[in-house]
Structures are given as structure tokens and as C-alpha cells.
PDB file of C-alpha atoms in Angstrom:
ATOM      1  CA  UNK A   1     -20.982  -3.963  20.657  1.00 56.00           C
ATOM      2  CA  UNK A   2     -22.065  -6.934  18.453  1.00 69.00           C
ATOM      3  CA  UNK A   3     -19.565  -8.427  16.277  1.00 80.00           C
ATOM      4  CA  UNK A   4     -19.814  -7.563  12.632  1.00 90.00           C
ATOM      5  CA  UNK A   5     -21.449  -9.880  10.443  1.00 94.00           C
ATOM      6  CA  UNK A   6     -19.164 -12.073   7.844  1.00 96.00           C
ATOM      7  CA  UNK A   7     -19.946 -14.775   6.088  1.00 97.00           C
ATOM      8  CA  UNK A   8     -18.710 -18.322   7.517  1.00 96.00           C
ATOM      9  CA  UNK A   9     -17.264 -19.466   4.392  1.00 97.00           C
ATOM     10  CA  UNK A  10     -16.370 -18.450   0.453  1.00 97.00           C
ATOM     11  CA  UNK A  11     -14.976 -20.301  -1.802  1.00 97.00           C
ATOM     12  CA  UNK A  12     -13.469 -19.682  -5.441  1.00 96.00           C
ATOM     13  CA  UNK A  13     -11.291 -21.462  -8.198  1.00 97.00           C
ATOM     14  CA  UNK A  14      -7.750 -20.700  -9.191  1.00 97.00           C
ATOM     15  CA  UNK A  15      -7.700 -17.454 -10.962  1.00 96.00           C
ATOM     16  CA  UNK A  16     -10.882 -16.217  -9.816  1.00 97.00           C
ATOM     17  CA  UNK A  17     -12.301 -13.520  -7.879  1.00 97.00           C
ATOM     18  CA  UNK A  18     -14.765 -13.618  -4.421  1.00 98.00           C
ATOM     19  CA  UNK A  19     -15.636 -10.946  -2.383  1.00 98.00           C
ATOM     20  CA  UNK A  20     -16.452 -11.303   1.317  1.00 98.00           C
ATOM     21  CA  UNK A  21     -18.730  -9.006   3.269  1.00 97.00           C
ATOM     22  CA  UNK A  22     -18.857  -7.204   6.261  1.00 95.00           C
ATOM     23  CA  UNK A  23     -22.270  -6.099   7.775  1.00 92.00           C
ATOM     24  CA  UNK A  24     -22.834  -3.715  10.570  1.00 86.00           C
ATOM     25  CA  UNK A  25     -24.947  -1.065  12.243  1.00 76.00           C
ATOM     26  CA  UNK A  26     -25.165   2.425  11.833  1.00 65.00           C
ATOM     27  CA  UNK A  27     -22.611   3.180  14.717  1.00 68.00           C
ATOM     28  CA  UNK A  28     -20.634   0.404  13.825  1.00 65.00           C
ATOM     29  CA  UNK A  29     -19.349   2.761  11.320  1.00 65.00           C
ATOM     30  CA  UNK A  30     -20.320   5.990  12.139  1.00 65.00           C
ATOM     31  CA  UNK A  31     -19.872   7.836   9.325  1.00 62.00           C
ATOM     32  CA  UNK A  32     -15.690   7.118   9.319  1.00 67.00           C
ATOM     33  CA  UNK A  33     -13.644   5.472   6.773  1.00 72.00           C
ATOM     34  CA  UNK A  34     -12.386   3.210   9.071  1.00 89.00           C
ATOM     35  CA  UNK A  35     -12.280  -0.228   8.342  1.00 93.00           C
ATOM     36  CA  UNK A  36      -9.544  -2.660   7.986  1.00 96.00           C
ATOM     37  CA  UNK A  37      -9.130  -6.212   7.128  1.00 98.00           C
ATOM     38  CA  UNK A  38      -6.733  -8.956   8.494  1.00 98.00           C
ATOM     39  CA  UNK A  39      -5.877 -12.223   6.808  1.00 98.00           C
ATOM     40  CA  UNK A  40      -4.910 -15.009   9.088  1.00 98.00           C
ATOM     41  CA  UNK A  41      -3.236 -18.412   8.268  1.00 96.00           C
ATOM     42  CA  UNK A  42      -3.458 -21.638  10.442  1.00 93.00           C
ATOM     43  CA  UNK A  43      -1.700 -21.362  13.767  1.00 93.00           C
ATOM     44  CA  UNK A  44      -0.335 -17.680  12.942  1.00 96.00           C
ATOM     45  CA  UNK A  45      -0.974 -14.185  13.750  1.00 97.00           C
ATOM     46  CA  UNK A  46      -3.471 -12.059  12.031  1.00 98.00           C
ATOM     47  CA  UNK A  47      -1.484  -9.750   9.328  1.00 98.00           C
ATOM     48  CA  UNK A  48      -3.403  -6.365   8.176  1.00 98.00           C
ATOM     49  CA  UNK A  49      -3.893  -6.441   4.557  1.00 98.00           C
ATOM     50  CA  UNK A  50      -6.458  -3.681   4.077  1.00 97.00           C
ATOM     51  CA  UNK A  51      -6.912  -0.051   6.085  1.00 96.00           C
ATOM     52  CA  UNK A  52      -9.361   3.154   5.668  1.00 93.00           C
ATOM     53  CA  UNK A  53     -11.835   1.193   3.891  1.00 93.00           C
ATOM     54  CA  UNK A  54      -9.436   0.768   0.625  1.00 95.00           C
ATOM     55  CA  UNK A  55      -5.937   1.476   1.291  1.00 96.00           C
ATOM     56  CA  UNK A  56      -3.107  -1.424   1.266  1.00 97.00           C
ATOM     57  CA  UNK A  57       0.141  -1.628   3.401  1.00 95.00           C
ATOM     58  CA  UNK A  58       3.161  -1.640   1.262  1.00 94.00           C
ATOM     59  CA  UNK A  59       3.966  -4.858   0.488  1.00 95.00           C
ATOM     60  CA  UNK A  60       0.727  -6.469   0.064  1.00 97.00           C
ATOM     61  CA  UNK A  61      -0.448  -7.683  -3.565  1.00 96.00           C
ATOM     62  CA  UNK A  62      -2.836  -4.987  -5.337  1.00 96.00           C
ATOM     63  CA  UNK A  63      -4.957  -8.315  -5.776  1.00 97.00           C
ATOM     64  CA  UNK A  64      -6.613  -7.200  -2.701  1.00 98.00           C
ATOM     65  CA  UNK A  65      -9.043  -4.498  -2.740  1.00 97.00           C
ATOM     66  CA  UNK A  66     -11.658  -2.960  -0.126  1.00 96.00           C
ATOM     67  CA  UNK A  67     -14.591  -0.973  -0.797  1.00 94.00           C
ATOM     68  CA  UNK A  68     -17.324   0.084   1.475  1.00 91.00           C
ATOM     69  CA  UNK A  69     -21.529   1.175   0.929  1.00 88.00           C
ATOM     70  CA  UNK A  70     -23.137   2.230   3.290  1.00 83.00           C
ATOM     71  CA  UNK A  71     -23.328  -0.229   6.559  1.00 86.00           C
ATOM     72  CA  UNK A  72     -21.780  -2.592   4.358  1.00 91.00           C
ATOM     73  CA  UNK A  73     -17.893  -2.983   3.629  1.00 93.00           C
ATOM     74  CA  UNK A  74     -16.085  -5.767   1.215  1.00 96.00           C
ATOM     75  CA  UNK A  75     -12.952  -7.559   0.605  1.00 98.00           C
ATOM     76  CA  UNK A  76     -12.421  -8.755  -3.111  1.00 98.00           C
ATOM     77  CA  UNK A  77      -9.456 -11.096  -3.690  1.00 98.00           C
ATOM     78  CA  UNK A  78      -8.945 -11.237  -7.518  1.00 97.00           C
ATOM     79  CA  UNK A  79      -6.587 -14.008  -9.597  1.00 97.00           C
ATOM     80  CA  UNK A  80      -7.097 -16.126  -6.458  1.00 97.00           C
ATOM     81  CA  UNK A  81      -3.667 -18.152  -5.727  1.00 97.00           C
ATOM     82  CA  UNK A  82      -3.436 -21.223  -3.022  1.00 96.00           C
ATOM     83  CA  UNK A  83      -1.333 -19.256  -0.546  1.00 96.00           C
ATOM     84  CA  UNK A  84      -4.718 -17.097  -0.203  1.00 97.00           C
ATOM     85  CA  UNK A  85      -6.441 -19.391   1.499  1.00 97.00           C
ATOM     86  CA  UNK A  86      -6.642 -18.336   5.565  1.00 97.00           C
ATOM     87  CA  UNK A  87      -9.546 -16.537   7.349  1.00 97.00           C
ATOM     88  CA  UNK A  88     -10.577 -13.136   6.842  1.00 98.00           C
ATOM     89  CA  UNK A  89     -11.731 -10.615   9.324  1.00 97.00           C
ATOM     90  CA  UNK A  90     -12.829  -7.141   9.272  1.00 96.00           C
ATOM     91  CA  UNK A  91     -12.799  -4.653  11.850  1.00 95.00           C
ATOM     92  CA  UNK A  92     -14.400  -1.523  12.174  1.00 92.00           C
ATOM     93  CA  UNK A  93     -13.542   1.775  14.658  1.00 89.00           C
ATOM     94  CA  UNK A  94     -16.173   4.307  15.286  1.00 80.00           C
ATOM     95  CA  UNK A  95     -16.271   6.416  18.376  1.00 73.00           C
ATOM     96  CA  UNK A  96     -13.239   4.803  20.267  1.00 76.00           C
ATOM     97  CA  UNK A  97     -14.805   0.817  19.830  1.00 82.00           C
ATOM     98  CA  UNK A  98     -12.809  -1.625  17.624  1.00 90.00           C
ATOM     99  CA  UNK A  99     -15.312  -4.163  16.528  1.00 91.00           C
ATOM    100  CA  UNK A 100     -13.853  -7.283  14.452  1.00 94.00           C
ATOM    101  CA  UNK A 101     -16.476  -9.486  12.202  1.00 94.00           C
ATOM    102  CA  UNK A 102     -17.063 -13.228  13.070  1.00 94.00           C
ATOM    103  CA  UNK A 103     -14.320 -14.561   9.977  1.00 96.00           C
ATOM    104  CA  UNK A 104     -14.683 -15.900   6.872  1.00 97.00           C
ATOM    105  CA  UNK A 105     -12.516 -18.674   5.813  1.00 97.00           C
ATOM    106  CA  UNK A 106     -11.901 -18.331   1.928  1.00 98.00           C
ATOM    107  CA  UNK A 107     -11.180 -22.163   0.110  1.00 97.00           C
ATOM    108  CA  UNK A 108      -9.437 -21.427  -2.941  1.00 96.00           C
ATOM    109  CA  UNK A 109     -10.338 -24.650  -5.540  1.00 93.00           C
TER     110      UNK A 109
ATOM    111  CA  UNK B   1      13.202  -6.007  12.668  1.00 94.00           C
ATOM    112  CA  UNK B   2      10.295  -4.334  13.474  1.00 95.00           C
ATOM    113  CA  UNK B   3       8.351  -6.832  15.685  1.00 96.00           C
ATOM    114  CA  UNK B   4       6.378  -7.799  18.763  1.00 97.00           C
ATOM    115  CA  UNK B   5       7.304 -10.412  21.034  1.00 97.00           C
ATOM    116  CA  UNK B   6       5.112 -12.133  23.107  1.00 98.00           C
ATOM    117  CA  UNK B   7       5.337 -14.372  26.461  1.00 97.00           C
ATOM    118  CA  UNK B   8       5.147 -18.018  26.390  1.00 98.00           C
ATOM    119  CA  UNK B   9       2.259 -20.306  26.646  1.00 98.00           C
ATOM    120  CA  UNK B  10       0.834 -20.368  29.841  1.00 98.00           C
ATOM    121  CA  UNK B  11      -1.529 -23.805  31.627  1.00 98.00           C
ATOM    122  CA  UNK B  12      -3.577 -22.594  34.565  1.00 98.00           C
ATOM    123  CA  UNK B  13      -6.053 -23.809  37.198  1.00 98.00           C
ATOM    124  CA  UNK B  14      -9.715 -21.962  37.549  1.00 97.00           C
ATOM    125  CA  UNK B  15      -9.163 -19.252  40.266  1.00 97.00           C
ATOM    126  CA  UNK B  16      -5.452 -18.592  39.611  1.00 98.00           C
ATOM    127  CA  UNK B  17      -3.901 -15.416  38.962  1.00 98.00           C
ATOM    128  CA  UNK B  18      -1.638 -14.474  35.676  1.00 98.00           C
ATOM    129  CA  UNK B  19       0.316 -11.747  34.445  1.00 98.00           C
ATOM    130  CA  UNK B  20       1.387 -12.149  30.766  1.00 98.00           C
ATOM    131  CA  UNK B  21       3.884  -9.403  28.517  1.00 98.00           C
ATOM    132  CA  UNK B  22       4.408  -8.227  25.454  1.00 97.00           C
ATOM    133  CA  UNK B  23       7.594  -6.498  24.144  1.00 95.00           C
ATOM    134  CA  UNK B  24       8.014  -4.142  21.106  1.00 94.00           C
ATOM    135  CA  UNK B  25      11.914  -3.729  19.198  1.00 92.00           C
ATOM    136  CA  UNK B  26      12.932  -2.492  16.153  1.00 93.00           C
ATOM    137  CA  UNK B  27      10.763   0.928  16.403  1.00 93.00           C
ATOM    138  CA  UNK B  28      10.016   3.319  19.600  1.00 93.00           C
ATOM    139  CA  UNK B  29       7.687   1.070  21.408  1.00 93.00           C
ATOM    140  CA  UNK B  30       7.335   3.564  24.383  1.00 92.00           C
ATOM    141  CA  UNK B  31       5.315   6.077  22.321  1.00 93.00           C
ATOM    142  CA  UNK B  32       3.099   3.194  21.110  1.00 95.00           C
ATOM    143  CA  UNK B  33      -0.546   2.183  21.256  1.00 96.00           C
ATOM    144  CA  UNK B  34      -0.707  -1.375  22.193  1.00 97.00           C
ATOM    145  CA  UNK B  35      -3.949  -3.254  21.750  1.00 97.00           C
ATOM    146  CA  UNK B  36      -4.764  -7.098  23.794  1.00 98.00           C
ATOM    147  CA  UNK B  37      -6.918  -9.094  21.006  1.00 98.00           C
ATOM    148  CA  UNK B  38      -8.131 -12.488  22.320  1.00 97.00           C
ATOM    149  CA  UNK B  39      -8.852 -15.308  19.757  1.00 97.00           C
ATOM    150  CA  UNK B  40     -10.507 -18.428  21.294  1.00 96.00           C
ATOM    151  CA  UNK B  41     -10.331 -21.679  19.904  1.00 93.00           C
ATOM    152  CA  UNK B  42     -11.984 -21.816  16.429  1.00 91.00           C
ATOM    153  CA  UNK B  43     -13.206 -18.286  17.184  1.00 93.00           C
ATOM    154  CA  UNK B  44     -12.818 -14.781  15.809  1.00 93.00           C
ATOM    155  CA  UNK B  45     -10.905 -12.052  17.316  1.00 96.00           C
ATOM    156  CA  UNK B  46     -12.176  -9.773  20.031  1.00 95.00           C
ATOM    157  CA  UNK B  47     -10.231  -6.405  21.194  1.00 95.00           C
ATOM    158  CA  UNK B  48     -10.114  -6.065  24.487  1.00 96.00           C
ATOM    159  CA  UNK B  49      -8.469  -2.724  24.598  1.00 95.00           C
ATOM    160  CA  UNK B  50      -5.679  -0.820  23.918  1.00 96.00           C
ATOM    161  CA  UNK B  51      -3.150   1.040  26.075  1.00 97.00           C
ATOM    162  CA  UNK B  52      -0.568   3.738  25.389  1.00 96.00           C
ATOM    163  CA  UNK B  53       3.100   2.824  26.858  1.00 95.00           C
ATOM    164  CA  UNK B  54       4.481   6.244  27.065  1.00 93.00           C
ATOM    165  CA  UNK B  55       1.396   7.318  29.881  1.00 94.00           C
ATOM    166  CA  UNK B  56      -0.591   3.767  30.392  1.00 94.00           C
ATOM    167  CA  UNK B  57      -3.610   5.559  29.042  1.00 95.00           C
ATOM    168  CA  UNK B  58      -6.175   2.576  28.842  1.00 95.00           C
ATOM    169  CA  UNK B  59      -8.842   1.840  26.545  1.00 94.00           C
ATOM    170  CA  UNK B  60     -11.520  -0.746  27.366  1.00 94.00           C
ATOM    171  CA  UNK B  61     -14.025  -1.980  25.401  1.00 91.00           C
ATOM    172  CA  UNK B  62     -17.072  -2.314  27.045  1.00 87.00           C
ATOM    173  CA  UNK B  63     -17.855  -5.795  26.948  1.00 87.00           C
ATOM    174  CA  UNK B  64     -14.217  -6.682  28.562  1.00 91.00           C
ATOM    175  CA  UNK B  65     -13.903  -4.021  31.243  1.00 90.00           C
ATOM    176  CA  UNK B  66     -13.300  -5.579  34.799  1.00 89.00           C
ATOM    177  CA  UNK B  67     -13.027  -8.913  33.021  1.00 92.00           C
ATOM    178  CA  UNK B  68      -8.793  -8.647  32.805  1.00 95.00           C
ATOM    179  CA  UNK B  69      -6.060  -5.746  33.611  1.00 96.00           C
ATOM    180  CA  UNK B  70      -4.279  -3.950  30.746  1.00 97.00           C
ATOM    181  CA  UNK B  71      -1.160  -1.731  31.755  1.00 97.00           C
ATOM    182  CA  UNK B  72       2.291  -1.142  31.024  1.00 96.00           C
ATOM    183  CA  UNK B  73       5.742   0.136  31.989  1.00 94.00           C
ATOM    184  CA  UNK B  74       7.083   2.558  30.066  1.00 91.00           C
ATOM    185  CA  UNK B  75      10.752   2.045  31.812  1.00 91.00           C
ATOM    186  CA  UNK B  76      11.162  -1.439  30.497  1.00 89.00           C
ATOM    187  CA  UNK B  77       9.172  -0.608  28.104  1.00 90.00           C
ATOM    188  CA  UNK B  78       6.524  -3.598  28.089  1.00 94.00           C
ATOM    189  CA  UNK B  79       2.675  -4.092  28.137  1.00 97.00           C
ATOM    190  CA  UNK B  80       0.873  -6.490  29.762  1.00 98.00           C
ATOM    191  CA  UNK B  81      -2.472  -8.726  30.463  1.00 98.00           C
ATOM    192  CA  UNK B  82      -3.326  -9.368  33.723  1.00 98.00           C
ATOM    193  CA  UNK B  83      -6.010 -11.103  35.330  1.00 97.00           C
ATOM    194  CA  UNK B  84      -6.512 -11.852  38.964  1.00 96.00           C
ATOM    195  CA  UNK B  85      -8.586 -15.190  39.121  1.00 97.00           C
ATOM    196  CA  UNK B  86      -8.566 -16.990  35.933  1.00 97.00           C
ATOM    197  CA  UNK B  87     -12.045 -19.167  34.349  1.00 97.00           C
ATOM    198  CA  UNK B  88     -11.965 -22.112  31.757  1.00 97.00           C
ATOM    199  CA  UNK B  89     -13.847 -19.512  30.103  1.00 96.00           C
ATOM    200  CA  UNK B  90     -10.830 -17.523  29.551  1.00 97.00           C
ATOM    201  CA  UNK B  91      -8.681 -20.313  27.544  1.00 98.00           C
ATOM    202  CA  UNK B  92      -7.488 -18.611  24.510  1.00 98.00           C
ATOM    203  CA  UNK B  93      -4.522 -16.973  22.565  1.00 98.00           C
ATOM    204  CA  UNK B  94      -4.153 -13.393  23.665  1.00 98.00           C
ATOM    205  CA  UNK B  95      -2.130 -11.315  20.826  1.00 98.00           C
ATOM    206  CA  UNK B  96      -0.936  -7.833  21.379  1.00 98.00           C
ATOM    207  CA  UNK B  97      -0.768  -5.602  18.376  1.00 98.00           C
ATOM    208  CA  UNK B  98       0.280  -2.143  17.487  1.00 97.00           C
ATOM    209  CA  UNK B  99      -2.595   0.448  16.923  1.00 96.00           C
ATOM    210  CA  UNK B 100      -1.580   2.778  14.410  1.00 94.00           C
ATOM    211  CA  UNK B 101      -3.367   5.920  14.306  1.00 87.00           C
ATOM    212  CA  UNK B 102      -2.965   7.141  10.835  1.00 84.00           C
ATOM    213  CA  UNK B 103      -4.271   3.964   9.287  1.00 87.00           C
ATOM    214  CA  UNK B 104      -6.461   3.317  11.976  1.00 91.00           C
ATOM    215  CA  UNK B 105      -5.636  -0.494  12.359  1.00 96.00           C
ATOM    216  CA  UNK B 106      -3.475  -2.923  13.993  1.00 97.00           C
ATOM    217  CA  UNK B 107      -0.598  -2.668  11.579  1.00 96.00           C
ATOM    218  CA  UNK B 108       1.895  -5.240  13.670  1.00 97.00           C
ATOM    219  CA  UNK B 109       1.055  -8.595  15.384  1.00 98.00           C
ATOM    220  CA  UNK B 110       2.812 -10.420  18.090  1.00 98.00           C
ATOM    221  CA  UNK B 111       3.166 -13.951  17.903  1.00 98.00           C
ATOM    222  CA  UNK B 112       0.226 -14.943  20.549  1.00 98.00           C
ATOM    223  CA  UNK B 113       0.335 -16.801  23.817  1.00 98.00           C
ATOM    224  CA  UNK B 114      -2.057 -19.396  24.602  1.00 98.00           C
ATOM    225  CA  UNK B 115      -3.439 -19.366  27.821  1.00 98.00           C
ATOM    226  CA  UNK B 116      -5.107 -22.679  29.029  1.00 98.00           C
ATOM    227  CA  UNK B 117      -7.367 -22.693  31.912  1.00 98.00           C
ATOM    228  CA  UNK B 118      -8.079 -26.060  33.017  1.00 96.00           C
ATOM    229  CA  UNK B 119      -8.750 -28.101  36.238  1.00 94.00           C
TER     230      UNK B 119
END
């Protein structure tokens, strides 16, 4: 199970939107709506801010949206703020295999 | 508070066993899915599996069977990450997370423990 493929690095100006992929296989996601995203921050733990493809735990800012297309899903972070800055890293589950991507570490400008 | 709690950092040498835990408060962790993530330096994360507490059903995934021990005691109730002879190549931070089967992801995140494998 190869990891899924992310982009090293994004970057985007105060106020702005970027969007950060998430490539896989055909089995990587199966068919299922299940893909979730995790934002980490220097030296902490990973914190889910995206689940099934689009939804968002309470609490987290409607700024963040998912969608997926085929073997492709995406994060888009709109009105980027400086506390957004951390790595990014999508996971997939399809028939009992949880397969993160490689991170993306977003520079907000 | 709903959280995880790990076990402290840990220094090893090459060939040396290790046992570290991971405790759950704040919501029934004994009817939990508990999932080992490892994060090596400057690295992205890697799920290594998942157990549940209340029966110790395990989860590998493929690439990390026989490579380290996941179980748990439901009468504590704890999880844990074994391994019984440590490489360099094992130097990371092992987090434990909740697997939540509704949304399908690792909803909560314990705090890490670094484990350093070094001669």
C-alpha cells in the first residue's frame, strides 16, 4: 500500500485560497467516501479537520472544505490566516487499509 | 476532557526490547478502536494498525505486520506498542489515536512519544 501522493509544498497570501491534492489508485479509494484530512503544527499532534470526503468536525472553521473526483481528493483552505500554516495530510480507508499521503506543508505569505 | 495520554519519551539501544502505552479518559475508552500511527523525523504518518480494547481485535496493515506488537488490556483499560528487538530504523514518534467508525477517521490524537534508537 503506497502512500498517497501530495504535493511537498503550497503556498498562498493572506486572504487567499490554495487547494492541496491527494492522488491515489483505484483501490486506494475503492469506491467509498472515505477520506479525511489532518492538519498538523510543529512539534504537535495531528488534529482531523476534514472526514467522508467533505464533512467537518464541529468546531473547525467552514474555511476548510474537501471535495473528491475520481482517484483524486482536495483540501481548499479559503481567507488563508497565519495560524493555518502546518502540514497537511490525507488519508484514505478502503477495504480495511488506512493509507495517509506524503504531507504538504502550506506557507501562508 | 476527552483525551489520550501517551507514555513518555523513550532512548534505546539496537536490539532492545520496549513496551510503550496509551491511555484514553473522559469517554468509554474500553469500547474503543485505537490506532498506532508512526511519524518519523521530517516524515509523514504511517498507520500501523488499529486494535479494539473491549476484545484486542487487531488490525495490521500489511506493510507493518511482524514489524511491532499491538494489544491491549481492557481491565486497565490501556493499549499498547510493543516491540521485541528495537532498530535505529525504528526512531520515531508513535501516536495513538481514536478510530471512529462513523466518520471513518482518527477523530482524537494522543500527545506522541518519541522513541530513539541509538547506539
Amino acid at each position: 500500500q503506497s502512500a498517497l501522493t501530495q504535493p511537498r509544498s503550497v503556498s498562498g497570501s493572506l486572504g487567499q485560497s490554495v487547494t492541496i491534492s491527494c492522488t491515489g489508485t483505484g483501490s486506494d479509494f475503492d469506491g467509498y467516501n472515505y477520506v479525511s484530512w489532518y492538519q498538523q503544527s510543529p512539534g504537535k499532534a495531528p488534529k482531523l479537520i476534514i472526514y467522508d470526503v467533505t464533512k467537518r468536525p464541529s468546531g473547525v472553521p467552514d474555511r476548510f472544505s474537501g471535495s473528491r473526483s475520481g482517484d483524486r481528493a482536495s483540501l481548499t483552505v479559503s481567507g488563508l490566516q497565519a495560524e493555518d500554516e502546518a502540514d497537511y495530510f490525507c488519508c484514505s480507508y478502503a477495504g480495511m487499509h488506512r493509507t495517509f499521503g506524503g504531507g504538504t506543508k502550506l506557507t501562508v505569505l | 476532557e476527552v483525551q489520550l495520554v501517551q507514555s513518555g519519551p523513550e532512548v534505546k539501544e539496537p536490539g532492545e526490547s520496549l513496551k510503550i502505552s496509551c491511555n484514553g479518559s473522559g469517554y468509554d475508552f474500553a469500547t474503543s478502536w485505537i490506532g498506532w500511527v508512526r511519524q518519523k523525523p521530517g516524515k509523514g504518518l504511517e498507520c500501523l494498525g488499529i486494535i479494539y480494547i473491549g476484545d484486542s481485535d487487531t488490525r495490521y496493515s500489511p506493510p507493518f505486520q511482524g514489524q511491532a506488537n499491538i494489544s491491549a488490556d481492557k481491565s486497565i483499560p490501556t493499549a499498547y506498542l510493543q516491540w521485541s528487538s528495537l532498530k535505529a530504523s525504528d526512531t520515531a514518534v508513535y501516536y495513538c489515536a481514536r478510530w471512529q467508525r462513523g466518520p471513518n477517521a482518527f477523530d482524537l490524537w494522543g500527545q506522541g512519544t518519541m522513541v530513539t534508537v541509538s547506539s
